[in-house]
Amino acid sequence: MEIFSLRQLSFRYPECSKAALDQIDLNIKQGEFLLLCGLSGSGKSTLLRLLKPQMAPAGSLQGELRYLGRALADLSPARQAREVGYVGQSPENSLVTDKVWHELAFALESLGERPEKIRLRVAEMANYFGIQHWFHKSVNELAGGQKQILNLAAVMTTDPSVILLDEVEKAHPDIVNVLLQVLDDGVLTDSRGRKVDFSNTIIIMTSNLGATALRDEKTVGFGVRDVAHDYEAMQKRIMEELKKTYRPEFINRIDEKVVFHSLTQDNMREV
């Protein structure tokens, strides 16, 4: 079953003549695990945010963007919030409450869930992610990695159909371990053997891996005349960096790796 279907999708930011995304065709099926790669400014985060309407940037959108066969924009805010989870680049910008327990409960409270269900889901996620020991702490007391874990745990309380992770290479190692468990078993299991099923959940991530190496290499970049060679070299270099950063068991479970084209000199002039 296709969860997302993109047809000739283009997006242009205000006052920009050049499209940030240009005629993208992409089908994303139930249970898939995708990694979107490319240099900074190539449109990865823009595409990810368009898949979460509440996070969508201002601008002109053309083409089709469908979720479960219907226009994503027609989905109710409640369904969007419940079924599409988003973890951004900066954990500080995603936290909306003062306490850890309240952050975990916030989405379910906003959706009007029963108190009994909220307590159960919050307790489950706290246990699964091992954050029960700082359950009553202020979010301001948490380190950066702890805030990232809290962000992901809060997103997963709603049992989303889609999880969007922006710049996953910056994530805390524990987040990668959680993803591995989901990819291996399709479930999260706590210390008492209780399980939550994520076997039908789509996970889409973006990454800037290889950006620094590509910027410094003479064979890749604005100076290359053969565009096809430029893209092939960039794709190869990014895959090399991917293998250096993540364990083979993680990389091998990614269903599809999509490398975005880098900006050209003409693009930079438009910006």
PDB file of C-alpha atoms in Angstrom:
ATOM      1  CA  MET A   1       0.000   0.000   0.000  1.00  0.00           C
ATOM      2  CA  GLU A   2       1.303   3.465  -0.928  1.00  0.00           C
ATOM      3  CA  ILE A   3       1.277   5.846   2.015  1.00  0.00           C
ATOM      4  CA  PHE A   4       2.690   8.853   0.150  1.00  0.00           C
ATOM      5  CA  SER A   5       2.455   9.458  -3.575  1.00  0.00           C
ATOM      6  CA  LEU A   6       4.263  12.450  -5.130  1.00  0.00           C
ATOM      7  CA  ARG A   7       3.590  13.367  -8.761  1.00  0.00           C
ATOM      8  CA  GLN A   8       5.457  16.184 -10.541  1.00  0.00           C
ATOM      9  CA  LEU A   9       5.857  17.888  -7.154  1.00  0.00           C
ATOM     10  CA  SER A  10       7.517  21.308  -7.324  1.00  0.00           C
ATOM     11  CA  PHE A  11       7.986  23.934  -4.631  1.00  0.00           C
ATOM     12  CA  ARG A  12       9.218  27.502  -4.812  1.00  0.00           C
ATOM     13  CA  TYR A  13       9.977  29.768  -1.858  1.00  0.00           C
ATOM     14  CA  PRO A  14       8.581  33.323  -1.927  1.00  0.00           C
ATOM     15  CA  GLU A  15      10.523  35.781  -4.116  1.00  0.00           C
ATOM     16  CA  CYS A  16      12.656  32.978  -5.591  1.00  0.00           C
ATOM     17  CA  SER A  17      12.454  32.317  -9.318  1.00  0.00           C
ATOM     18  CA  LYS A  18      14.202  28.943  -9.024  1.00  0.00           C
ATOM     19  CA  ALA A  19      12.314  25.970  -7.588  1.00  0.00           C
ATOM     20  CA  ALA A  20      13.630  24.372  -4.389  1.00  0.00           C
ATOM     21  CA  LEU A  21      12.001  21.105  -5.538  1.00  0.00           C
ATOM     22  CA  ASP A  22      11.468  20.455  -9.230  1.00  0.00           C
ATOM     23  CA  GLN A  23       9.000  17.856 -10.570  1.00  0.00           C
ATOM     24  CA  ILE A  24       9.638  15.108  -8.034  1.00  0.00           C
ATOM     25  CA  ASP A  25       7.983  11.706  -8.539  1.00  0.00           C
ATOM     26  CA  LEU A  26       8.158   9.388  -5.545  1.00  0.00           C
ATOM     27  CA  ASN A  27       6.078   6.538  -4.105  1.00  0.00           C
ATOM     28  CA  ILE A  28       6.529   5.583  -0.462  1.00  0.00           C
ATOM     29  CA  LYS A  29       5.006   2.298   0.640  1.00  0.00           C
ATOM     30  CA  GLN A  30       3.861   1.024   3.999  1.00  0.00           C
ATOM     31  CA  GLY A  31       6.699  -0.174   6.238  1.00  0.00           C
ATOM     32  CA  GLU A  32       9.510   1.389   4.166  1.00  0.00           C
ATOM     33  CA  PHE A  33      12.653   2.996   5.598  1.00  0.00           C
ATOM     34  CA  LEU A  34      14.070   5.788   3.406  1.00  0.00           C
ATOM     35  CA  LEU A  35      17.162   7.982   3.632  1.00  0.00           C
ATOM     36  CA  LEU A  36      17.285  11.270   1.679  1.00  0.00           C
ATOM     37  CA  CYS A  37      20.892  12.401   1.140  1.00  0.00           C
ATOM     38  CA  GLY A  38      22.493  15.461  -0.423  1.00  0.00           C
ATOM     39  CA  LEU A  39      24.321  18.699   0.262  1.00  0.00           C
ATOM     40  CA  SER A  40      22.897  21.540   2.327  1.00  0.00           C
ATOM     41  CA  GLY A  41      20.310  23.488   0.377  1.00  0.00           C
ATOM     42  CA  SER A  42      19.440  20.651  -2.018  1.00  0.00           C
ATOM     43  CA  GLY A  43      15.821  20.427  -0.798  1.00  0.00           C
ATOM     44  CA  LYS A  44      15.833  17.441   1.591  1.00  0.00           C
ATOM     45  CA  SER A  45      14.393  19.255   4.602  1.00  0.00           C
ATOM     46  CA  THR A  46      11.967  21.158   2.389  1.00  0.00           C
ATOM     47  CA  LEU A  47      10.516  17.891   1.104  1.00  0.00           C
ATOM     48  CA  LEU A  48      10.356  16.421   4.607  1.00  0.00           C
ATOM     49  CA  ARG A  49       8.469  19.452   5.944  1.00  0.00           C
ATOM     50  CA  LEU A  50       5.984  19.330   3.062  1.00  0.00           C
ATOM     51  CA  LEU A  51       5.060  15.816   4.201  1.00  0.00           C
ATOM     52  CA  LYS A  52       4.000  17.296   7.557  1.00  0.00           C
ATOM     53  CA  PRO A  53       1.491  20.077   6.703  1.00  0.00           C
ATOM     54  CA  GLN A  54       1.812  21.832  10.074  1.00  0.00           C
ATOM     55  CA  MET A  55       5.546  22.198   9.386  1.00  0.00           C
ATOM     56  CA  ALA A  56       5.252  23.116   5.690  1.00  0.00           C
ATOM     57  CA  PRO A  57       7.192  26.260   4.675  1.00  0.00           C
ATOM     58  CA  ALA A  58       5.535  29.229   2.980  1.00  0.00           C
ATOM     59  CA  GLY A  59       5.740  29.197  -0.793  1.00  0.00           C
ATOM     60  CA  SER A  60       4.181  27.976  -4.024  1.00  0.00           C
ATOM     61  CA  LEU A  61       3.400  24.253  -4.273  1.00  0.00           C
ATOM     62  CA  GLN A  62       2.524  22.534  -7.553  1.00  0.00           C
ATOM     63  CA  GLY A  63       1.835  18.930  -8.465  1.00  0.00           C
ATOM     64  CA  GLU A  64       0.233  16.157  -6.428  1.00  0.00           C
ATOM     65  CA  LEU A  65       1.017  15.197  -2.850  1.00  0.00           C
ATOM     66  CA  ARG A  66      -1.237  12.369  -1.701  1.00  0.00           C
ATOM     67  CA  TYR A  67      -1.527  10.456   1.557  1.00  0.00           C
ATOM     68  CA  LEU A  68      -3.364   7.123   1.431  1.00  0.00           C
ATOM     69  CA  GLY A  69      -4.833   8.071  -1.941  1.00  0.00           C
ATOM     70  CA  ARG A  70      -6.199  11.501  -1.030  1.00  0.00           C
ATOM     71  CA  ALA A  71      -4.721  14.987  -1.097  1.00  0.00           C
ATOM     72  CA  LEU A  72      -2.583  15.481   2.007  1.00  0.00           C
ATOM     73  CA  ALA A  73      -3.927  19.026   2.403  1.00  0.00           C
ATOM     74  CA  ASP A  74      -7.471  17.628   2.779  1.00  0.00           C
ATOM     75  CA  LEU A  75      -6.517  15.622   5.858  1.00  0.00           C
ATOM     76  CA  SER A  76      -7.887  17.005   9.120  1.00  0.00           C
ATOM     77  CA  PRO A  77      -5.345  18.655  11.464  1.00  0.00           C
ATOM     78  CA  ALA A  78      -6.052  15.943  14.041  1.00  0.00           C
ATOM     79  CA  ARG A  79      -5.204  13.114  11.611  1.00  0.00           C
ATOM     80  CA  GLN A  80      -2.108  14.957  10.410  1.00  0.00           C
ATOM     81  CA  ALA A  81      -0.928  15.401  13.998  1.00  0.00           C
ATOM     82  CA  ARG A  82      -1.680  11.807  14.962  1.00  0.00           C
ATOM     83  CA  GLU A  83      -0.411   9.940  11.909  1.00  0.00           C
ATOM     84  CA  VAL A  84       2.620  11.945  10.728  1.00  0.00           C
ATOM     85  CA  GLY A  85       5.353  12.494  13.334  1.00  0.00           C
ATOM     86  CA  TYR A  86       8.195  14.946  12.772  1.00  0.00           C
ATOM     87  CA  VAL A  87      11.520  15.248  14.638  1.00  0.00           C
ATOM     88  CA  GLY A  88      13.393  18.392  13.551  1.00  0.00           C
ATOM     89  CA  GLN A  89      17.063  19.348  13.418  1.00  0.00           C
ATOM     90  CA  SER A  90      17.029  21.277  16.703  1.00  0.00           C
ATOM     91  CA  PRO A  91      15.484  19.530  19.739  1.00  0.00           C
ATOM     92  CA  GLU A  92      15.163  22.837  21.607  1.00  0.00           C
ATOM     93  CA  ASN A  93      12.807  24.193  18.960  1.00  0.00           C
ATOM     94  CA  SER A  94      10.527  21.153  19.223  1.00  0.00           C
ATOM     95  CA  LEU A  95       9.918  21.190  22.987  1.00  0.00           C
ATOM     96  CA  VAL A  96       6.694  22.970  23.938  1.00  0.00           C
ATOM     97  CA  THR A  97       6.234  22.266  27.681  1.00  0.00           C
ATOM     98  CA  ASP A  98       8.220  22.618  30.880  1.00  0.00           C
ATOM     99  CA  LYS A  99       8.386  19.039  32.202  1.00  0.00           C
ATOM    100  CA  VAL A 100       9.423  15.736  30.623  1.00  0.00           C
ATOM    101  CA  TRP A 101       6.171  13.963  31.550  1.00  0.00           C
ATOM    102  CA  HIS A 102       4.100  16.844  30.184  1.00  0.00           C
ATOM    103  CA  GLU A 103       6.035  16.840  26.906  1.00  0.00           C
ATOM    104  CA  LEU A 104       5.218  13.142  26.497  1.00  0.00           C
ATOM    105  CA  ALA A 105       1.540  13.770  27.206  1.00  0.00           C
ATOM    106  CA  PHE A 106       1.129  16.991  25.218  1.00  0.00           C
ATOM    107  CA  ALA A 107       0.194  15.529  21.809  1.00  0.00           C
ATOM    108  CA  LEU A 108      -2.326  13.073  23.246  1.00  0.00           C
ATOM    109  CA  GLU A 109      -3.871  15.778  25.444  1.00  0.00           C
ATOM    110  CA  SER A 110      -4.191  18.059  22.405  1.00  0.00           C
ATOM    111  CA  LEU A 111      -5.945  15.255  20.504  1.00  0.00           C
ATOM    112  CA  GLY A 112      -8.458  14.846  23.329  1.00  0.00           C
ATOM    113  CA  GLU A 113      -7.501  11.313  24.349  1.00  0.00           C
ATOM    114  CA  ARG A 114      -8.860   9.806  27.555  1.00  0.00           C
ATOM    115  CA  PRO A 115      -6.675  10.316  30.658  1.00  0.00           C
ATOM    116  CA  GLU A 116      -6.328   6.542  31.100  1.00  0.00           C
ATOM    117  CA  LYS A 117      -4.912   6.127  27.590  1.00  0.00           C
ATOM    118  CA  ILE A 118      -2.601   9.116  28.030  1.00  0.00           C
ATOM    119  CA  ARG A 119      -1.174   7.697  31.254  1.00  0.00           C
ATOM    120  CA  LEU A 120      -0.653   4.281  29.638  1.00  0.00           C
ATOM    121  CA  ARG A 121       1.059   5.602  26.489  1.00  0.00           C
ATOM    122  CA  VAL A 122       3.257   8.029  28.419  1.00  0.00           C
ATOM    123  CA  ALA A 123       4.352   5.262  30.796  1.00  0.00           C
ATOM    124  CA  GLU A 124       5.054   2.901  27.867  1.00  0.00           C
ATOM    125  CA  MET A 125       7.187   5.419  25.953  1.00  0.00           C
ATOM    126  CA  ALA A 126       9.082   6.464  29.081  1.00  0.00           C
ATOM    127  CA  ASN A 127       9.881   2.818  29.746  1.00  0.00           C
ATOM    128  CA  TYR A 128      10.776   1.936  26.141  1.00  0.00           C
ATOM    129  CA  PHE A 129      13.171   4.875  25.830  1.00  0.00           C
ATOM    130  CA  GLY A 130      14.587   4.497  29.346  1.00  0.00           C
ATOM    131  CA  ILE A 131      13.665   8.031  30.421  1.00  0.00           C
ATOM    132  CA  GLN A 132      11.570   7.128  33.446  1.00  0.00           C
ATOM    133  CA  HIS A 133      14.418   8.222  35.743  1.00  0.00           C
ATOM    134  CA  TRP A 134      14.138  11.848  34.574  1.00  0.00           C
ATOM    135  CA  PHE A 135      10.374  11.710  34.115  1.00  0.00           C
ATOM    136  CA  HIS A 136       9.708  14.662  36.480  1.00  0.00           C
ATOM    137  CA  LYS A 137      12.659  16.810  35.418  1.00  0.00           C
ATOM    138  CA  SER A 138      12.379  20.177  33.746  1.00  0.00           C
ATOM    139  CA  VAL A 139      13.207  19.997  30.027  1.00  0.00           C
ATOM    140  CA  ASN A 140      15.750  22.779  30.619  1.00  0.00           C
ATOM    141  CA  GLU A 141      17.785  20.385  32.777  1.00  0.00           C
ATOM    142  CA  LEU A 142      18.247  17.892  29.934  1.00  0.00           C
ATOM    143  CA  ALA A 143      21.352  17.566  27.792  1.00  0.00           C
ATOM    144  CA  GLY A 144      21.089  17.828  24.010  1.00  0.00           C
ATOM    145  CA  GLY A 145      21.007  14.060  23.477  1.00  0.00           C
ATOM    146  CA  GLN A 146      18.325  13.627  26.118  1.00  0.00           C
ATOM    147  CA  LYS A 147      16.187  16.275  24.409  1.00  0.00           C
ATOM    148  CA  GLN A 148      16.486  14.385  21.119  1.00  0.00           C
ATOM    149  CA  ILE A 149      15.344  11.160  22.789  1.00  0.00           C
ATOM    150  CA  LEU A 150      12.445  13.026  24.419  1.00  0.00           C
ATOM    151  CA  ASN A 151      11.445  14.494  21.020  1.00  0.00           C
ATOM    152  CA  LEU A 152      11.257  11.035  19.434  1.00  0.00           C
ATOM    153  CA  ALA A 153       9.462   9.488  22.419  1.00  0.00           C
ATOM    154  CA  ALA A 154       6.863  12.292  22.378  1.00  0.00           C
ATOM    155  CA  VAL A 155       6.272  11.800  18.641  1.00  0.00           C
ATOM    156  CA  MET A 156       5.797   8.052  19.057  1.00  0.00           C
ATOM    157  CA  THR A 157       3.140   8.357  21.776  1.00  0.00           C
ATOM    158  CA  THR A 158       0.513   8.876  19.045  1.00  0.00           C
ATOM    159  CA  ASP A 159       1.524   5.637  17.264  1.00  0.00           C
ATOM    160  CA  PRO A 160       2.184   7.449  13.944  1.00  0.00           C
ATOM    161  CA  SER A 161       2.008   5.848  10.499  1.00  0.00           C
ATOM    162  CA  VAL A 162       4.966   7.965   9.359  1.00  0.00           C
ATOM    163  CA  ILE A 163       8.040   9.191  11.258  1.00  0.00           C
ATOM    164  CA  LEU A 164      10.100  12.009   9.683  1.00  0.00           C
ATOM    165  CA  LEU A 165      13.648  12.504  11.029  1.00  0.00           C
ATOM    166  CA  ASP A 166      15.562  15.556   9.801  1.00  0.00           C
ATOM    167  CA  GLU A 167      19.392  15.341   9.756  1.00  0.00           C
ATOM    168  CA  VAL A 168      19.535  11.948  11.414  1.00  0.00           C
ATOM    169  CA  GLU A 169      23.359  11.962  11.539  1.00  0.00           C
ATOM    170  CA  LYS A 170      23.094  14.441  14.441  1.00  0.00           C
ATOM    171  CA  ALA A 171      20.885  12.091  16.430  1.00  0.00           C
ATOM    172  CA  HIS A 172      21.901  10.580  19.756  1.00  0.00           C
ATOM    173  CA  PRO A 173      23.225   6.968  19.390  1.00  0.00           C
ATOM    174  CA  ASP A 174      20.285   5.691  21.440  1.00  0.00           C
ATOM    175  CA  ILE A 175      17.906   6.911  18.733  1.00  0.00           C
ATOM    176  CA  VAL A 176      19.723   4.797  16.143  1.00  0.00           C
ATOM    177  CA  ASN A 177      19.474   1.825  18.507  1.00  0.00           C
ATOM    178  CA  VAL A 178      15.721   2.371  18.824  1.00  0.00           C
ATOM    179  CA  LEU A 179      15.377   2.530  15.041  1.00  0.00           C
ATOM    180  CA  LEU A 180      17.330  -0.702  14.727  1.00  0.00           C
ATOM    181  CA  GLN A 181      14.925  -2.455  17.087  1.00  0.00           C
ATOM    182  CA  VAL A 182      11.958  -1.185  15.085  1.00  0.00           C
ATOM    183  CA  LEU A 183      13.581  -2.314  11.815  1.00  0.00           C
ATOM    184  CA  ASP A 184      14.550  -5.728  13.181  1.00  0.00           C
ATOM    185  CA  ASP A 185      11.328  -6.671  14.942  1.00  0.00           C
ATOM    186  CA  GLY A 186       8.735  -4.126  13.812  1.00  0.00           C
ATOM    187  CA  VAL A 187       8.039  -3.472  17.494  1.00  0.00           C
ATOM    188  CA  LEU A 188       9.442  -1.685  20.523  1.00  0.00           C
ATOM    189  CA  THR A 189       9.825  -3.908  23.575  1.00  0.00           C
ATOM    190  CA  ASP A 190      10.370  -2.648  27.108  1.00  0.00           C
ATOM    191  CA  SER A 191      12.144  -4.357  30.004  1.00  0.00           C
ATOM    192  CA  ARG A 192       8.916  -6.126  31.015  1.00  0.00           C
ATOM    193  CA  GLY A 193       8.313  -7.584  27.569  1.00  0.00           C
ATOM    194  CA  ARG A 194       5.462  -5.242  26.614  1.00  0.00           C
ATOM    195  CA  LYS A 195       5.374  -4.405  22.913  1.00  0.00           C
ATOM    196  CA  VAL A 196       4.151  -1.612  20.652  1.00  0.00           C
ATOM    197  CA  ASP A 197       3.715  -2.486  16.973  1.00  0.00           C
ATOM    198  CA  PHE A 198       5.445  -0.264  14.388  1.00  0.00           C
ATOM    199  CA  SER A 199       5.632  -2.849  11.594  1.00  0.00           C
ATOM    200  CA  ASN A 200       3.524  -0.716   9.234  1.00  0.00           C
ATOM    201  CA  THR A 201       5.235   2.581  10.036  1.00  0.00           C
ATOM    202  CA  ILE A 202       7.200   4.485   7.377  1.00  0.00           C
ATOM    203  CA  ILE A 203      10.461   6.082   8.532  1.00  0.00           C
ATOM    204  CA  ILE A 204      11.927   8.855   6.338  1.00  0.00           C
ATOM    205  CA  MET A 205      15.232  10.525   7.269  1.00  0.00           C
ATOM    206  CA  THR A 206      17.430  13.257   5.819  1.00  0.00           C
ATOM    207  CA  SER A 207      21.205  13.506   6.126  1.00  0.00           C
ATOM    208  CA  ASN A 208      23.996  15.952   5.238  1.00  0.00           C
ATOM    209  CA  LEU A 209      26.651  13.231   5.461  1.00  0.00           C
ATOM    210  CA  GLY A 210      29.513  13.884   3.056  1.00  0.00           C
ATOM    211  CA  ALA A 211      28.782  17.604   2.663  1.00  0.00           C
ATOM    212  CA  THR A 212      32.133  18.713   4.106  1.00  0.00           C
ATOM    213  CA  ALA A 213      34.135  16.155   2.121  1.00  0.00           C
ATOM    214  CA  LEU A 214      32.345  17.073  -1.111  1.00  0.00           C
ATOM    215  CA  ARG A 215      32.921  20.764  -0.533  1.00  0.00           C
ATOM    216  CA  ASP A 216      36.666  20.217  -0.190  1.00  0.00           C
ATOM    217  CA  GLU A 217      37.128  17.793  -3.094  1.00  0.00           C
ATOM    218  CA  LYS A 218      38.126  19.229  -6.480  1.00  0.00           C
ATOM    219  CA  THR A 219      36.404  16.482  -8.479  1.00  0.00           C
ATOM    220  CA  VAL A 220      32.975  17.463  -7.175  1.00  0.00           C
ATOM    221  CA  GLY A 221      31.315  20.860  -7.077  1.00  0.00           C
ATOM    222  CA  PHE A 222      30.800  23.998  -9.123  1.00  0.00           C
ATOM    223  CA  GLY A 223      34.027  23.505 -11.104  1.00  0.00           C
ATOM    224  CA  VAL A 224      32.956  20.231 -12.685  1.00  0.00           C
ATOM    225  CA  ARG A 225      31.784  20.611 -16.276  1.00  0.00           C
ATOM    226  CA  ASP A 226      30.208  17.182 -16.773  1.00  0.00           C
ATOM    227  CA  VAL A 227      27.008  17.295 -14.700  1.00  0.00           C
ATOM    228  CA  ALA A 228      26.410  13.535 -14.962  1.00  0.00           C
ATOM    229  CA  HIS A 229      29.903  12.803 -13.650  1.00  0.00           C
ATOM    230  CA  ASP A 230      29.416  15.362 -10.889  1.00  0.00           C
ATOM    231  CA  TYR A 231      26.252  13.641  -9.640  1.00  0.00           C
ATOM    232  CA  GLU A 232      27.742  10.150  -9.873  1.00  0.00           C
ATOM    233  CA  ALA A 233      30.849  11.242  -7.943  1.00  0.00           C
ATOM    234  CA  MET A 234      28.694  12.944  -5.312  1.00  0.00           C
ATOM    235  CA  GLN A 235      26.499   9.868  -4.946  1.00  0.00           C
ATOM    236  CA  LYS A 236      29.539   7.598  -4.520  1.00  0.00           C
ATOM    237  CA  ARG A 237      31.153   9.909  -1.947  1.00  0.00           C
ATOM    238  CA  ILE A 238      27.988  10.198   0.123  1.00  0.00           C
ATOM    239  CA  MET A 239      27.618   6.419   0.229  1.00  0.00           C
ATOM    240  CA  GLU A 240      31.212   6.122   1.431  1.00  0.00           C
ATOM    241  CA  GLU A 241      30.504   8.565   4.265  1.00  0.00           C
ATOM    242  CA  LEU A 242      27.310   6.707   5.113  1.00  0.00           C
ATOM    243  CA  LYS A 243      29.276   3.482   5.585  1.00  0.00           C
ATOM    244  CA  LYS A 244      31.817   5.256   7.816  1.00  0.00           C
ATOM    245  CA  THR A 245      29.129   6.719  10.072  1.00  0.00           C
ATOM    246  CA  TYR A 246      26.626   3.902  10.554  1.00  0.00           C
ATOM    247  CA  ARG A 247      26.954   0.215  11.331  1.00  0.00           C
ATOM    248  CA  PRO A 248      26.277  -2.221   8.450  1.00  0.00           C
ATOM    249  CA  GLU A 249      23.197  -3.643  10.187  1.00  0.00           C
ATOM    250  CA  PHE A 250      21.638  -0.168  10.129  1.00  0.00           C
ATOM    251  CA  ILE A 251      22.552   0.698   6.530  1.00  0.00           C
ATOM    252  CA  ASN A 252      21.407  -2.682   5.183  1.00  0.00           C
ATOM    253  CA  ARG A 253      17.922  -2.164   6.583  1.00  0.00           C
ATOM    254  CA  ILE A 254      17.339   1.081   4.683  1.00  0.00           C
ATOM    255  CA  ASP A 255      14.957   0.250   1.824  1.00  0.00           C
ATOM    256  CA  GLU A 256      15.942   3.194  -0.367  1.00  0.00           C
ATOM    257  CA  LYS A 257      18.665   5.849  -0.371  1.00  0.00           C
ATOM    258  CA  VAL A 258      17.818   8.956  -2.429  1.00  0.00           C
ATOM    259  CA  VAL A 259      20.644  11.411  -3.215  1.00  0.00           C
ATOM    260  CA  PHE A 260      19.542  14.964  -4.034  1.00  0.00           C
ATOM    261  CA  HIS A 261      21.340  17.030  -6.679  1.00  0.00           C
ATOM    262  CA  SER A 262      23.607  19.784  -5.347  1.00  0.00           C
ATOM    263  CA  LEU A 263      23.098  23.468  -6.100  1.00  0.00           C
ATOM    264  CA  THR A 264      24.611  24.820  -9.326  1.00  0.00           C
ATOM    265  CA  GLN A 265      26.131  28.248  -9.896  1.00  0.00           C
ATOM    266  CA  ASP A 266      22.866  29.339 -11.536  1.00  0.00           C
ATOM    267  CA  ASN A 267      20.973  28.226  -8.428  1.00  0.00           C
ATOM    268  CA  MET A 268      23.284  30.256  -6.212  1.00  0.00           C
ATOM    269  CA  ARG A 269      22.787  33.359  -8.356  1.00  0.00           C
ATOM    270  CA  GLU A 270      19.034  32.983  -7.978  1.00  0.00           C
ATOM    271  CA  VAL A 271      19.396  32.735  -4.193  1.00  0.00           C
TER     272      VAL A 271
END
